[in-house]
Amino acid sequence: MGVLYVACLSRELSVRNLKIAHRTLLCFGVIAALLMALGTFNLLQLSDIRKAGTEIENSWLPGLASADKIAINVGTIRLETLRLITTNDPAIQRTSNALVEKLDAQVQAELVAYEKTIFLEEDRQVFNDAHARYRDYMTGVATIQRLVAQQQTEQAAQFVVNTQIAAGRNLADSLLKMQQYNIDEAAKSGAVASSLYEHVRWVSVLVILVALVITAVLAWIMTGSIVNPIRQAVEVAKRIAGGDLSRAISVKGQDEAAELLVALSTMQDNLRSTIGQINDSAHQLSSAAEEMNAVMDESTRGLQRQNDEIEQAATAVNEMTAAVEDVATNAVSTSQASLAASQSAAQGQSQLSEAISSIQALTSDVLGASQQAEALATQTQNISKVLDVIRAVAEQTNLLALNAAIEAARAGDAGRGFAVVADEVRALAHRTGESTREIESMIDSIQQGTGQTVDALQTSAERARSTLDKANAAGQALSVITESVAGINDRNLLIASASEQQAQVAREVDRNLVSIRDLSVQTATGAQQTSAATQEVSRLATDLSSLVKRFIV
């Protein structure tokens, strides 16, 4: 049994190299061949049985029937012959003669019919012997009829005793032999048919048993070659469904089940590779989320510092606005003083001392305005420094937002949310930089105006001193002083106008700084949202790592 099992197992492995359809066709082909062989054998044996039956039906039974009819007719002829010699009635004799002729015709017909059934030489010899004796007997019958017709009844009786009885016995023996021969041959044909039937029956039973055994073996091999790999595929699928991807899948054969196992093996390899990549991506995502969280914390602190610097800049701009308004007030006062000086110079030499006093006051005012303008220039330089700090913070915020966007891109779909926030932060940082550049442009304008104001005030101071010297030197310079005072008045108007413009610019700078502060607050809020999104991404990465750990790779 062990050898049979090993042989069947090796056969199962060999049939695994065939497709299931080819394998099925092969098995059914073997069964069909066995059935065809059994059917062919049975047909051949049935042909022999039919041949024996045909011999009985077409030869022996008709021959036996003809022999029986001949024997019966011959017996009747013998009776009628005896009646001829035992009666003197002419009518009976005529009837007997007519009956003998009729029976002779029937016997001749049966002899012809019997001869048609002959196919064996022995049968023909028996027939020829019976036929010859019948002719001899009928020759004797004709002699008896002739003698009876001649009224020689005693001679006819003597002929019967001496010759016809012996001829009748010989004919009866030949007919009996012919009958027995047909009976024996029919029995032989029946025996042959029975023997063939038994042979066919036993061979059919044997072939059926062999076919059943072969069918059972083929069914076992066929079932095993299909069920075993499918069972293996089911076990592999259950193991993969349970998360175990570490065991290799053994694939044998080239059939559909082997292709299924190859597909499962490929699926397991792909799952193992995918899960490994997911695990690596989860670790990278967690690290990126932590780095982004740190970056966003740093960005929040930078935005806070930027907000503080903006507050300081707003305070400085407010102070500058107040200083500019003071400059404008002093410029107006200087203009009024210049007008008064001009009026005083027009009154004459008598009022020269008052003009000198006014010029001195004008000089003091101009010097004060010059000092205030210089202070304003210094404050604008301080504002430029603050703007440099704001620009640096904006650039750092832009870099931090860019890093956050890069980390969000590395995170893929999971980082899409805080990638949007990082883009908003970059946009806010860009707007902060733009506003800072606008403020710098405004500060440059203020610095240029302040420089012009300082130059004008210095010029006014120099002219005031020159006017004072000339007033002290001689009264004839009064006209020159008047012209100088007029020029001072014009320049004071310019100073007042420039100061008003500076105040307007300062107020615009203050509004821009307020906008920058609001943007900084929004940026800080976005940074906080980005930090929260980063923490959520970190939590999702942790959950993803936990899910991946369920698989054994």
XYZ file of C-alpha atoms in Angstrom:
553
model
C 0.000 0.000 0.000
C 2.895 2.353 0.767
C 4.384 1.770 -2.680
C 0.964 2.379 -4.250
C 0.569 5.616 -2.260
C 4.022 6.859 -3.315
C 3.287 5.940 -6.934
C -0.054 7.730 -6.819
C 1.549 10.756 -5.135
C 4.264 10.971 -7.794
C 1.588 10.557 -10.449
C -0.392 13.380 -8.826
C 2.666 15.641 -8.938
C 3.260 14.748 -12.589
C -0.344 15.485 -13.593
C 0.019 18.863 -11.844
C 2.100 19.868 -14.846
C -1.089 19.689 -16.931
C -3.934 22.172 -16.925
C -7.118 21.067 -15.184
C -8.988 20.984 -18.501
C -6.302 18.792 -20.116
C -6.136 16.645 -16.998
C -9.908 16.179 -17.004
C -9.908 15.353 -20.700
C -7.130 12.809 -20.091
C -9.028 11.097 -17.248
C -12.295 11.011 -19.130
C -10.380 9.922 -22.223
C -8.967 6.914 -20.340
C -12.435 6.043 -19.031
C -13.904 6.514 -22.507
C -11.153 4.280 -23.960
C -11.990 1.582 -21.416
C -15.677 1.886 -22.231
C -14.894 1.817 -25.947
C -12.706 -1.273 -25.521
C -15.428 -2.966 -23.474
C -18.067 -1.977 -26.010
C -15.932 -3.147 -28.940
C -15.257 -6.484 -27.247
C -18.939 -6.935 -26.425
C -19.915 -6.037 -29.974
C -17.471 -8.601 -31.372
C -18.706 -11.269 -28.974
C -22.307 -10.346 -29.673
C -21.490 -10.747 -33.349
C -20.269 -14.290 -32.673
C -23.351 -14.988 -30.562
C -25.501 -13.567 -33.309
C -23.677 -15.738 -35.817
C -24.436 -18.837 -33.739
C -28.037 -17.727 -33.372
C -28.238 -17.072 -37.096
C -26.983 -20.583 -37.796
C -29.669 -21.991 -35.517
C -32.308 -19.698 -36.924
C -31.453 -19.909 -40.618
C -29.963 -23.399 -40.874
C -30.590 -25.889 -38.115
C -34.125 -25.010 -37.106
C -35.424 -24.747 -40.712
C -33.484 -27.913 -41.603
C -34.952 -29.722 -38.607
C -38.435 -28.515 -39.547
C -37.963 -29.670 -43.133
C -36.626 -33.042 -41.947
C -39.642 -33.433 -39.653
C -42.031 -32.595 -42.471
C -40.244 -34.992 -44.804
C -40.435 -37.766 -42.185
C -44.119 -37.093 -41.613
C -44.865 -37.033 -45.334
C -42.808 -40.196 -45.883
C -44.739 -41.914 -43.087
C -47.998 -40.871 -44.719
C -46.742 -42.131 -48.072
C -45.918 -45.498 -46.462
C -49.425 -45.641 -44.995
C -51.046 -44.820 -48.321
C -48.839 -47.422 -50.021
C -50.049 -50.057 -47.562
C -53.614 -48.898 -48.171
C -53.130 -49.492 -51.897
C -52.243 -53.136 -51.371
C -54.855 -53.727 -48.696
C -57.933 -52.397 -50.481
C -59.629 -53.343 -53.692
C -61.708 -50.207 -53.881
C -60.663 -48.257 -56.963
C -61.806 -44.979 -55.448
C -59.664 -45.451 -52.390
C -56.790 -46.463 -54.577
C -57.192 -43.322 -56.677
C -57.345 -41.220 -53.563
C -54.247 -42.878 -52.181
C -52.369 -42.416 -55.464
C -53.338 -38.754 -55.600
C -52.300 -38.255 -51.994
C -48.994 -40.012 -52.616
C -48.294 -37.695 -55.555
C -49.170 -34.665 -53.462
C -47.032 -35.803 -50.582
C -44.172 -36.554 -52.951
C -44.387 -33.015 -54.304
C -44.309 -31.667 -50.740
C -41.333 -33.854 -49.877
C -39.509 -32.633 -52.980
C -40.219 -29.043 -51.950
C -38.978 -29.691 -48.414
C -35.852 -31.352 -49.801
C -35.158 -28.251 -51.867
C -35.785 -26.040 -48.824
C -33.528 -28.185 -46.688
C -30.780 -28.100 -49.282
C -30.768 -24.325 -49.102
C -29.878 -24.467 -45.392
C -26.834 -26.671 -45.962
C -23.446 -25.005 -45.412
C -21.468 -27.928 -43.964
C -20.114 -30.812 -45.989
C -21.205 -33.361 -43.408
C -24.728 -32.030 -43.548
C -24.680 -32.333 -47.325
C -23.557 -35.955 -47.111
C -26.415 -36.744 -44.708
C -28.812 -34.943 -47.035
C -27.537 -36.724 -50.151
C -27.883 -40.119 -48.418
C -31.455 -39.372 -47.325
C -32.307 -37.962 -50.753
C -30.952 -41.038 -52.539
C -32.845 -43.405 -50.252
C -35.991 -41.338 -50.763
C -35.624 -41.697 -54.514
C -35.123 -45.475 -54.082
C -38.170 -45.646 -51.817
C -40.303 -43.613 -54.232
C -39.150 -45.920 -57.059
C -40.535 -48.831 -55.036
C -43.760 -46.867 -54.416
C -44.108 -46.354 -58.152
C -43.630 -50.101 -58.690
C -46.321 -50.834 -56.093
C -48.704 -48.352 -57.744
C -48.065 -49.975 -61.105
C -48.657 -53.485 -59.756
C -51.815 -52.389 -57.927
C -53.031 -50.698 -61.060
C -52.451 -54.020 -62.920
C -54.484 -55.801 -60.235
C -51.375 -57.632 -59.137
C -51.967 -57.061 -55.476
C -50.168 -60.166 -54.312
C -47.076 -59.253 -56.313
C -47.284 -55.778 -54.862
C -47.543 -57.204 -51.335
C -44.674 -59.531 -52.050
C -42.642 -56.547 -53.298
C -43.418 -54.646 -50.131
C -42.295 -57.529 -47.983
C -39.210 -58.293 -49.953
C -37.998 -54.848 -50.954
C -40.086 -51.873 -49.866
C -39.964 -52.525 -46.136
C -36.182 -52.573 -46.171
C -36.138 -49.394 -48.325
C -38.571 -47.728 -45.917
C -36.426 -48.621 -42.965
C -33.336 -47.285 -44.688
C -35.182 -44.061 -45.555
C -36.465 -43.762 -42.000
C -32.937 -44.225 -40.683
C -31.602 -41.552 -43.064
C -34.360 -39.131 -42.117
C -33.805 -39.822 -38.446
C -30.089 -39.285 -38.938
C -30.802 -35.994 -40.715
C -33.115 -34.884 -37.903
C -30.623 -35.857 -35.241
C -27.829 -34.099 -37.092
C -29.803 -30.832 -37.118
C -30.685 -31.295 -33.463
C -27.057 -31.918 -32.567
C -25.779 -28.979 -34.613
C -28.442 -26.690 -33.154
C -27.382 -27.849 -29.692
C -23.753 -27.156 -30.581
C -24.616 -23.660 -31.815
C -26.594 -23.046 -28.635
C -23.660 -24.270 -26.561
C -21.316 -21.982 -28.498
C -23.678 -19.058 -27.929
C -23.908 -19.921 -24.227
C -20.138 -20.219 -24.014
C -19.711 -16.903 -25.766
C -22.258 -15.341 -23.441
C -20.447 -16.632 -20.368
C -17.137 -15.482 -21.795
C -18.547 -12.049 -22.561
C -20.138 -11.844 -19.149
C -16.944 -12.700 -17.267
C -14.775 -10.508 -19.463
C -17.273 -7.651 -19.127
C -17.326 -8.058 -15.349
C -13.518 -8.130 -15.298
C -13.225 -5.077 -17.552
C -15.868 -3.264 -15.505
C -13.949 -4.039 -12.310
C -10.696 -2.888 -13.913
C -12.464 0.228 -15.212
C -13.874 0.895 -11.747
C -10.425 0.507 -10.187
C -8.822 2.716 -12.815
C -11.672 5.223 -12.488
C -11.280 5.242 -8.703
C -7.506 5.723 -9.008
C -7.949 8.471 -11.602
C -10.650 10.101 -9.469
C -8.360 9.934 -6.422
C -5.429 11.390 -8.361
C -7.657 13.974 -10.043
C -9.339 14.981 -6.783
C -6.033 15.115 -4.941
C -4.406 17.183 -7.689
C -7.235 19.732 -7.402
C -8.257 19.633 -3.732
C -4.755 19.533 -2.182
C -3.415 22.687 -3.884
C -6.738 24.460 -3.320
C -6.565 23.478 0.360
C -2.991 24.787 0.400
C -4.168 28.032 -1.255
C -6.945 28.373 1.354
C -4.437 27.879 4.187
C -2.117 30.454 2.614
C -5.010 32.910 2.195
C -6.047 32.391 5.843
C -2.457 32.925 6.977
C -2.175 36.115 4.925
C -5.576 37.273 6.220
C -4.257 36.651 9.747
C -1.357 39.017 9.059
C 1.441 36.419 8.790
C 3.518 37.348 5.725
C 6.804 35.788 6.839
C 6.426 32.218 5.506
C 7.355 31.384 1.924
C 4.742 29.758 -0.340
C 5.777 26.472 -1.981
C 4.496 26.164 -5.558
C 4.546 22.842 -7.442
C 3.110 22.110 -10.854
C 1.945 24.292 -13.714
C -1.852 24.056 -13.452
C -4.416 26.666 -12.449
C -3.972 25.879 -8.754
C -0.220 26.477 -9.132
C -0.998 29.768 -10.860
C -3.274 30.642 -7.917
C -0.445 29.890 -5.463
C 1.957 31.956 -7.586
C -0.556 34.833 -7.517
C -0.887 34.470 -3.717
C 2.903 34.436 -3.387
C 3.157 37.575 -5.510
C 0.391 39.187 -3.462
C 2.213 38.275 -0.227
C 5.477 39.746 -1.544
C 3.695 42.911 -2.650
C 1.915 43.183 0.708
C 5.203 42.637 2.541
C 6.896 45.337 0.440
C 3.939 47.711 0.759
C 3.671 47.265 4.518
C 7.418 47.790 4.862
C 7.168 50.999 2.865
C 4.138 52.088 4.915
C 6.088 51.411 8.109
C 9.056 53.444 6.849
C 6.718 56.191 5.674
C 4.979 56.199 9.060
C 8.329 56.649 10.832
C 9.334 59.359 8.373
C 5.938 61.023 8.756
C 6.244 60.941 12.532
C 9.754 62.417 12.362
C 8.619 65.033 9.852
C 5.638 65.908 12.042
C 7.903 66.350 15.058
C 10.319 68.471 13.040
C 7.434 70.501 11.644
C 6.035 70.954 15.124
C 9.401 72.284 16.254
C 9.565 74.525 13.182
C 6.063 75.859 13.834
C 6.943 76.521 17.491
C 9.993 78.451 16.336
C 7.823 80.241 13.765
C 5.320 81.145 16.485
C 8.084 82.572 18.655
C 9.441 84.470 15.640
C 5.998 85.860 14.922
C 5.694 86.906 18.547
C 9.019 88.709 18.312
C 7.879 90.262 15.049
C 4.680 91.445 16.725
C 6.693 92.990 19.536
C 8.965 94.743 17.040
C 5.928 95.992 15.154
C 4.500 97.378 18.390
C 7.790 99.160 18.989
C 7.769 100.442 15.417
C 4.199 101.700 15.861
C 5.222 103.488 19.051
C 8.212 105.023 17.273
C 6.013 106.126 14.385
C 3.571 107.707 16.829
C 6.453 109.571 18.455
C 7.716 110.572 15.023
C 4.239 111.822 14.153
C 4.215 113.963 17.281
C 7.695 115.264 16.423
C 6.637 116.085 12.881
C 3.608 117.926 14.187
C 5.918 119.867 16.503
C 8.128 120.671 13.538
C 5.084 121.854 11.623
C 3.989 123.993 14.591
C 7.475 125.467 14.913
C 7.570 126.051 11.181
C 4.296 127.954 11.400
C 5.625 129.897 14.349
C 8.803 130.612 12.417
C 6.757 131.771 9.467
C 4.778 134.073 11.704
C 7.966 135.380 13.257
C 9.453 135.939 9.819
C 6.342 137.852 8.821
C 6.584 139.939 11.939
C 10.272 140.546 11.219
C 9.443 141.607 7.712
C 6.829 144.029 9.008
C 9.255 145.311 11.566
C 11.948 145.830 8.915
C 9.455 147.779 6.858
C 8.841 150.206 9.745
C 12.374 151.423 9.558
C 15.551 151.779 11.307
C 13.786 152.694 14.498
C 12.599 149.269 14.932
C 15.952 147.644 14.035
C 16.560 146.570 17.582
C 13.222 144.866 17.629
C 14.118 143.251 14.306
C 17.402 142.108 15.766
C 15.512 140.597 18.702
C 13.085 138.978 16.334
C 15.969 137.696 14.228
C 17.574 136.269 17.324
C 14.287 134.598 18.246
C 14.002 133.381 14.667
C 17.522 131.997 14.848
C 16.685 130.179 18.049
C 13.508 128.802 16.535
C 15.312 127.717 13.389
C 18.030 126.042 15.402
C 15.341 124.302 17.481
C 13.568 123.230 14.334
C 16.882 121.991 12.932
C 17.540 120.009 16.074
C 14.015 118.571 15.977
C 14.466 117.704 12.295
C 17.755 115.982 13.119
C 15.983 114.116 15.938
C 13.287 113.148 13.454
C 15.973 111.831 11.075
C 17.475 109.843 13.932
C 14.066 108.406 14.785
C 13.465 107.473 11.140
C 16.809 105.657 11.178
C 15.621 103.807 14.287
C 12.443 102.936 12.427
C 14.600 101.609 9.565
C 16.425 99.388 12.031
C 13.093 98.124 13.359
C 11.966 97.500 9.790
C 15.206 95.585 9.152
C 14.343 93.399 12.119
C 10.779 92.961 10.824
C 12.093 92.069 7.346
C 14.523 89.539 8.843
C 11.716 88.015 10.911
C 9.486 87.896 7.789
C 12.256 86.197 5.799
C 12.817 83.714 8.640
C 9.051 83.110 8.789
C 9.035 82.548 5.012
C 11.900 80.041 5.340
C 10.157 78.279 8.209
C 6.906 78.147 6.223
C 8.841 76.820 3.214
C 10.356 74.079 5.401
C 6.879 73.306 6.717
C 5.556 73.048 3.143
C 8.421 70.712 2.216
C 7.732 68.492 5.229
C 4.014 68.549 4.387
C 4.816 67.471 0.825
C 6.907 64.613 2.194
C 3.972 63.605 4.384
C 1.755 63.169 1.302
C -2.029 63.181 1.689
C -1.786 63.103 5.475
C 0.069 66.483 5.456
C -2.210 68.179 2.966
C -4.042 70.080 5.722
C -1.060 71.733 7.314
C 0.498 72.194 3.837
C -2.346 74.651 3.176
C -1.662 76.352 6.516
C 2.058 76.516 5.660
C 1.169 78.174 2.340
C -0.973 80.712 4.236
C 1.958 81.386 6.568
C 4.223 81.930 3.567
C 1.628 84.250 2.046
C 1.399 86.233 5.302
C 5.203 86.385 5.521
C 5.324 87.591 1.917
C 2.719 90.274 2.663
C 4.707 91.272 5.742
C 7.808 91.645 3.565
C 5.858 93.721 1.027
C 4.448 95.961 3.768
C 7.936 96.301 5.244
C 9.306 97.373 1.873
C 6.467 99.906 1.531
C 7.267 101.253 4.990
C 10.941 101.419 4.014
C 9.966 103.398 0.933
C 7.889 105.736 3.087
C 10.730 106.051 5.617
C 13.119 106.862 2.768
C 10.710 109.588 1.673
C 10.523 110.870 5.245
C 14.304 110.753 5.534
C 14.682 112.633 2.272
C 12.111 115.238 3.425
C 13.770 115.412 6.813
C 17.141 115.916 5.145
C 15.708 118.694 3.040
C 14.136 120.183 6.162
C 17.435 120.012 8.028
C 19.238 121.582 5.088
C 16.595 124.274 4.862
C 16.732 124.917 8.600
C 20.509 125.031 8.541
C 20.361 127.457 5.657
C 17.773 129.484 7.530
C 19.960 129.489 10.613
C 22.982 130.612 8.640
C 20.986 133.355 6.984
C 19.501 134.359 10.306
C 22.993 134.692 11.769
C 24.089 136.563 8.705
C 21.085 138.844 9.022
C 21.823 139.379 12.681
C 25.438 140.272 11.932
C 24.375 142.616 9.211
C 21.755 144.175 11.477
C 24.392 144.732 14.137
C 26.885 146.057 11.543
C 24.737 148.581 9.753
C 21.247 149.700 9.243
C 21.750 150.042 5.560
C 21.413 146.281 5.315
C 17.774 146.494 6.379
C 16.560 145.924 2.880
C 18.760 142.873 2.616
C 17.379 141.681 5.943
C 13.870 142.224 4.672
C 14.605 140.118 1.625
C 16.240 137.456 3.783
C 13.260 137.425 6.095
C 10.998 137.002 3.066
C 13.137 134.086 1.940
C 12.982 132.640 5.429
C 9.229 133.006 5.355
C 9.067 131.113 2.066
C 11.298 128.373 3.389
C 9.226 128.176 6.546
C 6.196 127.626 4.363
C 8.090 124.833 2.636
C 9.061 123.428 6.017
C 5.452 123.568 7.174
C 4.269 121.853 3.996
C 7.003 119.205 4.242
C 6.215 118.677 7.891
C 2.545 118.233 7.058
C 3.496 115.696 4.401
C 5.760 113.954 6.875
C 2.896 113.811 9.363
C 0.628 112.323 6.705
C 3.291 109.750 5.786
C 3.820 108.959 9.441
C 0.102 108.353 9.908
C 0.132 106.074 6.807
C 3.119 104.226 8.257
C 1.189 103.832 11.492
C -1.774 102.338 9.626
C 0.556 99.967 7.751
C 2.160 98.910 10.981
C -1.285 98.192 12.415
C -2.040 96.074 9.312
C 1.288 94.283 9.742
C 0.430 93.635 13.380
C -2.937 92.174 12.367
C -1.208 90.005 9.766
C 1.247 88.882 12.409
C -1.652 87.904 14.669
C -3.237 85.949 11.803
C 0.107 84.344 11.042
C 0.483 83.331 14.674
C -3.021 81.845 14.610
C -2.161 79.928 11.432
C 1.047 78.713 13.033
C -0.930 77.443 16.018
C -3.348 75.665 13.662
C -0.387 74.196 11.781
C 1.083 73.013 15.068
C -2.225 71.358 15.992
C -2.402 69.741 12.540
C 1.186 68.556 12.962
C 0.314 66.960 16.290
C -2.679 65.260 14.641
C -0.406 63.977 11.862
C 1.995 62.653 14.480
C -0.892 60.848 16.183
C -2.037 59.395 12.852
C 1.521 58.246 12.128
C 1.594 56.509 15.514
C -1.749 54.824 14.788
C -0.471 53.785 11.350
C 2.623 52.248 12.918
C 0.410 50.346 15.367
C -1.692 48.992 12.490
C 1.403 47.956 10.536
C 2.758 46.076 13.563
C -0.211 43.693 13.270
C 1.481 42.179 10.206
C 4.376 39.764 10.599
C 6.856 40.359 7.790
